[in-house]
Coordinates of C-alpha atoms in Angstrom, one line a residue:
Chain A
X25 CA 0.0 0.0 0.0
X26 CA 2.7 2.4 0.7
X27 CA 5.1 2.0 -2.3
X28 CA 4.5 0.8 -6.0
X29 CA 8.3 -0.3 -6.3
X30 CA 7.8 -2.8 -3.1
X31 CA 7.5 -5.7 -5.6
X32 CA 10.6 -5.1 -7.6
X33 CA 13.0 -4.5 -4.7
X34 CA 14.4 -6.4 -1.6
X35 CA 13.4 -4.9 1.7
X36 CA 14.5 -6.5 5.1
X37 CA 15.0 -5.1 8.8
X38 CA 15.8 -7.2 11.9
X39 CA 14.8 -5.5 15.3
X40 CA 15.5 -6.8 18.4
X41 CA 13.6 -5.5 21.6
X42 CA 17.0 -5.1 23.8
X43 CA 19.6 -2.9 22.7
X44 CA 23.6 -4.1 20.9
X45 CA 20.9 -6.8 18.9
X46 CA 19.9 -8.7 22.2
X47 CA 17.0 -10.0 23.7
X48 CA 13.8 -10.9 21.1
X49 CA 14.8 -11.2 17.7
X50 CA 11.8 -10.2 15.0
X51 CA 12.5 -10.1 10.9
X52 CA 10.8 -8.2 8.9
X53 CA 10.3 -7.7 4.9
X54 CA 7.2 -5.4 5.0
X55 CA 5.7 -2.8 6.9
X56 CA 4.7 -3.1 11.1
X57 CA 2.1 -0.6 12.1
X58 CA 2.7 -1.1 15.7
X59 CA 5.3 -3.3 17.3
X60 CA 3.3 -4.4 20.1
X61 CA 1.2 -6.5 18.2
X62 CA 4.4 -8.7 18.0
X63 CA 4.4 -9.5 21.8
X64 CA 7.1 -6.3 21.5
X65 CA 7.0 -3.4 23.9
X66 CA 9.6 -1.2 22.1
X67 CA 12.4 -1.4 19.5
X68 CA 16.1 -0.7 21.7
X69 CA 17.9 -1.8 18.2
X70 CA 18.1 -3.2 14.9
X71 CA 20.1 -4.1 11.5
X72 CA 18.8 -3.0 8.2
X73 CA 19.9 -5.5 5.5
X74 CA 18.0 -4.3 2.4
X75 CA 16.5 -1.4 1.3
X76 CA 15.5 1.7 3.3
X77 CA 13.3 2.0 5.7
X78 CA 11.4 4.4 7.6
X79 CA 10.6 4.1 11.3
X80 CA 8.8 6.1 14.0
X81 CA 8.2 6.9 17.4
X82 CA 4.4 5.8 17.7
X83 CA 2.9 3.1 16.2
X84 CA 0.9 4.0 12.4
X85 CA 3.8 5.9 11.5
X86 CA 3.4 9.0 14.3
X87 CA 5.3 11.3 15.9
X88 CA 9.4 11.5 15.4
X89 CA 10.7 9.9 12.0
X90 CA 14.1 8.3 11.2
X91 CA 15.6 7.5 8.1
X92 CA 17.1 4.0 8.1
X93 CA 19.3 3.2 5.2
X94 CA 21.7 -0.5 5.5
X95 CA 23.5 -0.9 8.8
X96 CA 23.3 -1.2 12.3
X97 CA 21.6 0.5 15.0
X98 CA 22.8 -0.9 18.4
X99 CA 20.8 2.0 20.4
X100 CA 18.1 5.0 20.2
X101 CA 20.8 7.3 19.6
X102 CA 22.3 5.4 16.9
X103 CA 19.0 6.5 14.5
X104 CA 17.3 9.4 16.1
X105 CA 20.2 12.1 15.8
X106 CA 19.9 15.1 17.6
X107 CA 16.6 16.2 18.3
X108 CA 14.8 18.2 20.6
X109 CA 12.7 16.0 22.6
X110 CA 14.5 12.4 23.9
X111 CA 11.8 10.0 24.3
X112 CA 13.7 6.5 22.8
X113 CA 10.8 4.9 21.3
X114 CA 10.1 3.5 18.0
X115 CA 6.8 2.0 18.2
X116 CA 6.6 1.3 13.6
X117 CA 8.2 0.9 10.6
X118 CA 7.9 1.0 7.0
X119 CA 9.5 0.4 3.6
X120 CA 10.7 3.2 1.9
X121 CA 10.8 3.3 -1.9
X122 CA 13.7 5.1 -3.4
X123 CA 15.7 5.1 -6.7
X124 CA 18.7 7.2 -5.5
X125 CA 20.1 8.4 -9.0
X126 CA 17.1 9.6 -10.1
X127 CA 15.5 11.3 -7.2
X128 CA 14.5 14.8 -8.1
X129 CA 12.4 17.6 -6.2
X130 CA 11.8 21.2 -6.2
X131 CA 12.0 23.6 -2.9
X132 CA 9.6 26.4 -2.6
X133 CA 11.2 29.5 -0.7
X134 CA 7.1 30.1 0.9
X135 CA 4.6 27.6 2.1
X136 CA 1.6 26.5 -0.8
X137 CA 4.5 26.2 -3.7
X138 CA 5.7 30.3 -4.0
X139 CA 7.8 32.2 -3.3
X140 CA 11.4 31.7 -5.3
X141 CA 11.9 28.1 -6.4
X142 CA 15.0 25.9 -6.8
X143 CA 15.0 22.0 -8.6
X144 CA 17.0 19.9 -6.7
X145 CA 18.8 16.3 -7.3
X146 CA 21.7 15.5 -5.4
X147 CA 22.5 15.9 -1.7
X148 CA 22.7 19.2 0.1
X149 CA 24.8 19.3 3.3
X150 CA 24.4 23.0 3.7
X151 CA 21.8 24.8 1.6
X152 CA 23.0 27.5 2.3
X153 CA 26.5 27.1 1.0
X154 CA 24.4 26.3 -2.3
X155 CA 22.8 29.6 -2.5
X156 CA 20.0 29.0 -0.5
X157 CA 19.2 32.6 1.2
X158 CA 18.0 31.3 4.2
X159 CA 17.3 28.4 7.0
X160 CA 13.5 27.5 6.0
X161 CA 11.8 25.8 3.2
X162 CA 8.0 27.1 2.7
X163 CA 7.1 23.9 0.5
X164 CA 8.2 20.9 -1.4
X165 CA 7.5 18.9 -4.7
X166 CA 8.9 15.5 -4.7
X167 CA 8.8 14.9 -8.7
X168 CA 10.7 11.5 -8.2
X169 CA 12.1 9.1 -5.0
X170 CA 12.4 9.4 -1.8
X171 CA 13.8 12.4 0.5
X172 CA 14.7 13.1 4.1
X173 CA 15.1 17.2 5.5
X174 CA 16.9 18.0 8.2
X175 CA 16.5 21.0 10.9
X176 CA 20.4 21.9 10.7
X177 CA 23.4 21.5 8.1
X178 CA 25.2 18.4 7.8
X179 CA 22.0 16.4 8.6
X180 CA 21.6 17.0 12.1
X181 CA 18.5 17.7 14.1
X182 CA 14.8 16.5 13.0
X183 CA 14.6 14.2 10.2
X184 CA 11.3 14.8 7.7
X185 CA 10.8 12.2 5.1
X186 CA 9.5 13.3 1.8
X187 CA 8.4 10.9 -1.4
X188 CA 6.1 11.4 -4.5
X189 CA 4.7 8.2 -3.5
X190 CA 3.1 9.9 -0.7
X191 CA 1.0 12.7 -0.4
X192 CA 1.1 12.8 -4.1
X193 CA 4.4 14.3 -3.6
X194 CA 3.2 17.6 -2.4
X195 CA 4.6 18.9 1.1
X196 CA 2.6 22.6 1.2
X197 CA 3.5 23.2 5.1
X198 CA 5.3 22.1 7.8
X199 CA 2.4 20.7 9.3
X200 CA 2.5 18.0 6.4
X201 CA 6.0 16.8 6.9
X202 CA 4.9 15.5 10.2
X203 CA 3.6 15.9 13.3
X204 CA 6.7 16.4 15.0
X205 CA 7.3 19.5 12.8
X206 CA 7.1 22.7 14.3
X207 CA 8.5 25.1 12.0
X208 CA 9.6 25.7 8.5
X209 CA 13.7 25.4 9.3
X210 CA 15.5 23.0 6.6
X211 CA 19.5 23.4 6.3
X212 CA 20.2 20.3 4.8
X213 CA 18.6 17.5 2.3
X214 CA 19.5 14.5 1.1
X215 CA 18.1 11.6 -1.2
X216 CA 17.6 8.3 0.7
X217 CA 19.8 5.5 -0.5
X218 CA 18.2 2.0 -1.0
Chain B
X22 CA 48.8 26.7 9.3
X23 CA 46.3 24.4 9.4
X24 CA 45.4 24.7 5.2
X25 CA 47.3 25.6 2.3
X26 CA 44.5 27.5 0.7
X27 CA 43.4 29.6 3.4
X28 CA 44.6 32.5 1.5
X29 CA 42.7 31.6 -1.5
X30 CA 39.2 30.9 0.9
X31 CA 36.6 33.0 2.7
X32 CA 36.1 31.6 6.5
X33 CA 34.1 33.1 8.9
X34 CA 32.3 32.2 11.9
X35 CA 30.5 33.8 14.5
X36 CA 30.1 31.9 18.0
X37 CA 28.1 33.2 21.3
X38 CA 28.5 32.5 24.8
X39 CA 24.0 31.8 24.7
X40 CA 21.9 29.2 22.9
X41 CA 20.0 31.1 19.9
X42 CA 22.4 33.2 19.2
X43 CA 22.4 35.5 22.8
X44 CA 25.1 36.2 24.7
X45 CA 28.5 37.8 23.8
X46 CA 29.1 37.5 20.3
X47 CA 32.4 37.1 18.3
X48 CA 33.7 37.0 14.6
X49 CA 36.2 34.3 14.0
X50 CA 38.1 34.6 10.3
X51 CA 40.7 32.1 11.5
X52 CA 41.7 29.4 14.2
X53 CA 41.0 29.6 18.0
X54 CA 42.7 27.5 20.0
X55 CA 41.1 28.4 23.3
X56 CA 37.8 30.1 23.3
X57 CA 38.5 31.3 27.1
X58 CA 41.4 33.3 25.8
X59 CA 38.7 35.6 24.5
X60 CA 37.1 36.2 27.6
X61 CA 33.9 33.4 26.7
X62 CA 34.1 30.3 29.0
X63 CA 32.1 28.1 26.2
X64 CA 30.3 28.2 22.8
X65 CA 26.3 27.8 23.0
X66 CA 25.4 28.6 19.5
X67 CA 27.0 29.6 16.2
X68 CA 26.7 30.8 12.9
X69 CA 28.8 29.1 10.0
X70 CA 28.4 32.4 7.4
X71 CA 31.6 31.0 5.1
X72 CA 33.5 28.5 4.6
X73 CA 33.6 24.8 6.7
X74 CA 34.9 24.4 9.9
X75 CA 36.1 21.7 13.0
X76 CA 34.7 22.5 16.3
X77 CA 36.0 20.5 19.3
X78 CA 35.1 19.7 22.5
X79 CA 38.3 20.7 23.9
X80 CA 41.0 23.3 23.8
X81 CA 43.9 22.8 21.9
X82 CA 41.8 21.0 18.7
X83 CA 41.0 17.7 21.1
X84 CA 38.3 15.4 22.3
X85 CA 35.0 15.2 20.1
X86 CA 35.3 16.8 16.5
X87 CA 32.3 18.7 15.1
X88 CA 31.8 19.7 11.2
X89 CA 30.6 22.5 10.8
X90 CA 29.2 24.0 7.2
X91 CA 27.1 27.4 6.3
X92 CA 24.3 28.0 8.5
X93 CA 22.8 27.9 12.3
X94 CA 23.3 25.7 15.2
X95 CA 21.5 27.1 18.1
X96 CA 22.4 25.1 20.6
X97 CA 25.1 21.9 21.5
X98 CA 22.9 19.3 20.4
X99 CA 22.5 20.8 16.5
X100 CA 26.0 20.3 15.8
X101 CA 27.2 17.2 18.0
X102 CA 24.4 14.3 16.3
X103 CA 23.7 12.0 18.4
X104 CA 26.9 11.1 20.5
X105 CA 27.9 8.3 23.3
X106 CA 28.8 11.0 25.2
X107 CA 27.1 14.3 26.4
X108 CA 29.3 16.8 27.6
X109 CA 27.9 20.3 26.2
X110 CA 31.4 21.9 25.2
X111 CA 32.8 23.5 22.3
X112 CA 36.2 25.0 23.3
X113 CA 38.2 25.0 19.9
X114 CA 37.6 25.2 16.4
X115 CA 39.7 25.9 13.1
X116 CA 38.9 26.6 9.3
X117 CA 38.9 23.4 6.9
X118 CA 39.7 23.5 3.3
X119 CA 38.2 21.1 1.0
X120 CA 37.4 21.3 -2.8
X121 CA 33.7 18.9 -2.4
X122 CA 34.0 18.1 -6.5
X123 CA 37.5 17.0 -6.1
X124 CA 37.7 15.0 -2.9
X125 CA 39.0 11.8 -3.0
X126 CA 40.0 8.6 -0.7
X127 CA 40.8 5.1 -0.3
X128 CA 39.3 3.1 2.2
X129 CA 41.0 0.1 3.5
X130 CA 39.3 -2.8 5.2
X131 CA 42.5 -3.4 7.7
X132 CA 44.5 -1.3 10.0
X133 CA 48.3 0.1 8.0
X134 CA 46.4 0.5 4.4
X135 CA 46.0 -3.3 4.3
X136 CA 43.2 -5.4 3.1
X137 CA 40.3 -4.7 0.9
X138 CA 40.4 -1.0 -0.6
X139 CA 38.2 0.8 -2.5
X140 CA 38.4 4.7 -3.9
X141 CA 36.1 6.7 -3.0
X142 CA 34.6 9.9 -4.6
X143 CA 31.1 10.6 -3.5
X144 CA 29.1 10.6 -0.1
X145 CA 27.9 7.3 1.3
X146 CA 25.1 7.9 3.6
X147 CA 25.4 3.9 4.2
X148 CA 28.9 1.9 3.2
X149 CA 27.1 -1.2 3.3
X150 CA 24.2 -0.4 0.9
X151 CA 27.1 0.2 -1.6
X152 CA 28.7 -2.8 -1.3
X153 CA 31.2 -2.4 1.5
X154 CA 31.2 -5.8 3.6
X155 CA 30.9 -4.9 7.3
X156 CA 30.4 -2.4 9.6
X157 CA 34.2 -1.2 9.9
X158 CA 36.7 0.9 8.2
X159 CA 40.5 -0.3 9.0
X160 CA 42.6 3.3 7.4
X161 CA 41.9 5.8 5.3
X162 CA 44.0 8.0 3.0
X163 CA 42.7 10.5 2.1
X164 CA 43.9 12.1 -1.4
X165 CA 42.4 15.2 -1.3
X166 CA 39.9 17.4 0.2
X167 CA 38.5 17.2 3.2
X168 CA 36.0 14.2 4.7
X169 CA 33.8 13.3 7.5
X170 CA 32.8 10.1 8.7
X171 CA 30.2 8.7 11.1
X172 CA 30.0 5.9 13.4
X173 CA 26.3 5.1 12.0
X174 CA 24.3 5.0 8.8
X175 CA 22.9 8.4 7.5
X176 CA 25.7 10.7 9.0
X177 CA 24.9 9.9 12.4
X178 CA 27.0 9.1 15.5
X179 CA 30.8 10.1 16.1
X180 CA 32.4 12.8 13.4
X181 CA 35.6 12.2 12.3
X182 CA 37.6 14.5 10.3
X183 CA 39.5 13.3 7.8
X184 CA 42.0 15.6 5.7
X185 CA 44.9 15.4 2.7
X186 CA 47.0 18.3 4.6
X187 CA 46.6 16.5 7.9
X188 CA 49.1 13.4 8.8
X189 CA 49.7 13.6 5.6
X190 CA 46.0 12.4 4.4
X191 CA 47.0 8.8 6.1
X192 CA 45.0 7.6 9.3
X193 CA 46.2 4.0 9.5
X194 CA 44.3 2.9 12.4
X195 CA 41.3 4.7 14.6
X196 CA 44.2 5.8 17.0
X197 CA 44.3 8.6 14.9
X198 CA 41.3 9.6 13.9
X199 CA 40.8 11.5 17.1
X200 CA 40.6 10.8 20.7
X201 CA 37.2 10.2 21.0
X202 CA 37.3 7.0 18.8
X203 CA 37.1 4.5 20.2
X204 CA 36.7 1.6 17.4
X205 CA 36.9 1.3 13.7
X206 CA 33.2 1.3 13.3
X207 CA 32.4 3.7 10.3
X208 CA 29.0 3.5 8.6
X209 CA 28.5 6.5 6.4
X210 CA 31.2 9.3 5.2
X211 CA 30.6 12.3 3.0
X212 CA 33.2 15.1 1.5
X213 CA 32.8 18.4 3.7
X214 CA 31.4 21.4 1.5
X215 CA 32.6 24.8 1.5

């Protein structure tokens, strides 16, 4: 439901309900709308050995996000970055369907798709350093893959996931990046790697 | 002395003793070794306006190393990701050169440039998604520009600085890739942009 390209490419996450991959050992290739279904009362760490994934705080995909590309996660800290609220839950997870090469979006300098506009399709570790005059993003077209914003440059701080397969594509405020979103600040973007 | 093309470079920072940007407020165009020499017993938020730089934890260019490209970090946590350890101090920083288009490095999968290698142009946000085989990075050389890489996928966890006019380019074991590191774990690594 959440990705045309599911069929055509390999997703699989292992989480584990203690943290340094200890304790109850789950596998996954699809999405899990809430962890505690599986007899799991949290996620403390994980490996990601295909594909990217997206997980969150609160089970159907609320609150906080984190972008989960291969590796491993032996704690919280090891995926949430810095943000400004520490609560180390991640309640559900998702696929995320991303063709890295030919990911392509445009940023808005003002929220509803005005203001000055810029086409992006590479990584940006400082917008700013590119010629972005400022710290915020008003709006956002994803025209192809899958995206993730961050709060400050060399992606720090909240994480917002963007893809045209959701929303149609079309981020027109904050308050549709997520609900952990509580302004317009962006310094840095970068397409999501499968 | 840090970086042969200083001269050719715009730097500049501005650092306050306050989160958001409150406080006393100084210009920085070049190294500081000791922020308390200038009368300010810490850094509490910053504004990047040219140029990249390395912040550290300590006087003197020691303990945890921060990158730090154009734009605004209001506060510890939007520059230090998400860390083992939580000690809210900035004390040093110093100008880095890098040319982003040109940087280039060879990874080696053993300690002394041994082992598996692979040259590397672009920014990984995860190693092993690109076919890297585990979770660890013996040495680097790094040919030129300047490089940053992460204990975690997707540029999270420990910042290490990696440069061609430092030890020559060569960090052949984690030893030297700061004091804070504490293993060869490496996940993700990007060049640093001006």
């Amino acid at each position: 439901p959440f990705c045309h390209c599911l069929k055509f490419l390999c997703h699989m996450v292992t989480v584990y309900d203690q943290e340094n991959f200890q304790g109850k050992r789950l596998e996954f290739t699809s999405a899990c709308q809430n962890i505690m279904d599986c007899g799991v009362d949290n996620i403390r760490s994980l490996k990601v050995e295909c594909g990217a994934w997206a997980g969150y705080e609160h089970s159907s995909f609320c609150g906080q996000q984190f972008v989960l590309e291969r590796g491993e996660y032996p704690h919280w800290e090891s995926w949430s970055g810095s943000n400004a609220y520490h609560i180390e839950r991640m309640m559900s997870f998702r696929p995320i369907c991303s063709n890295h090469k030919e990911s392509k979006m445009v940023v808005f300098e003002k929220e509803n798709f005005m203001g000055r506009q810029w086409e992006i399709n590479d990584d940006y570790p400082s917008l700013q350093a590119m010629g972005w005059s400022n710290n915020e993003i008003g709006s956002m077209q994803v025209q192809s893959g899958a995206w993730v914003c961050y709060q400050y440059p060399g992606y720090r701080g909240y994480q917002y996931i963007m893809e045209c397969d959701r929303h149609g594509g079309e981020y027109k405020h904050y308050r549709e990046w997520g609900s952990h979103a509580q302004s317009f600040q962006v310094q840095s973007l970068r397409r999501i790697q499968q």
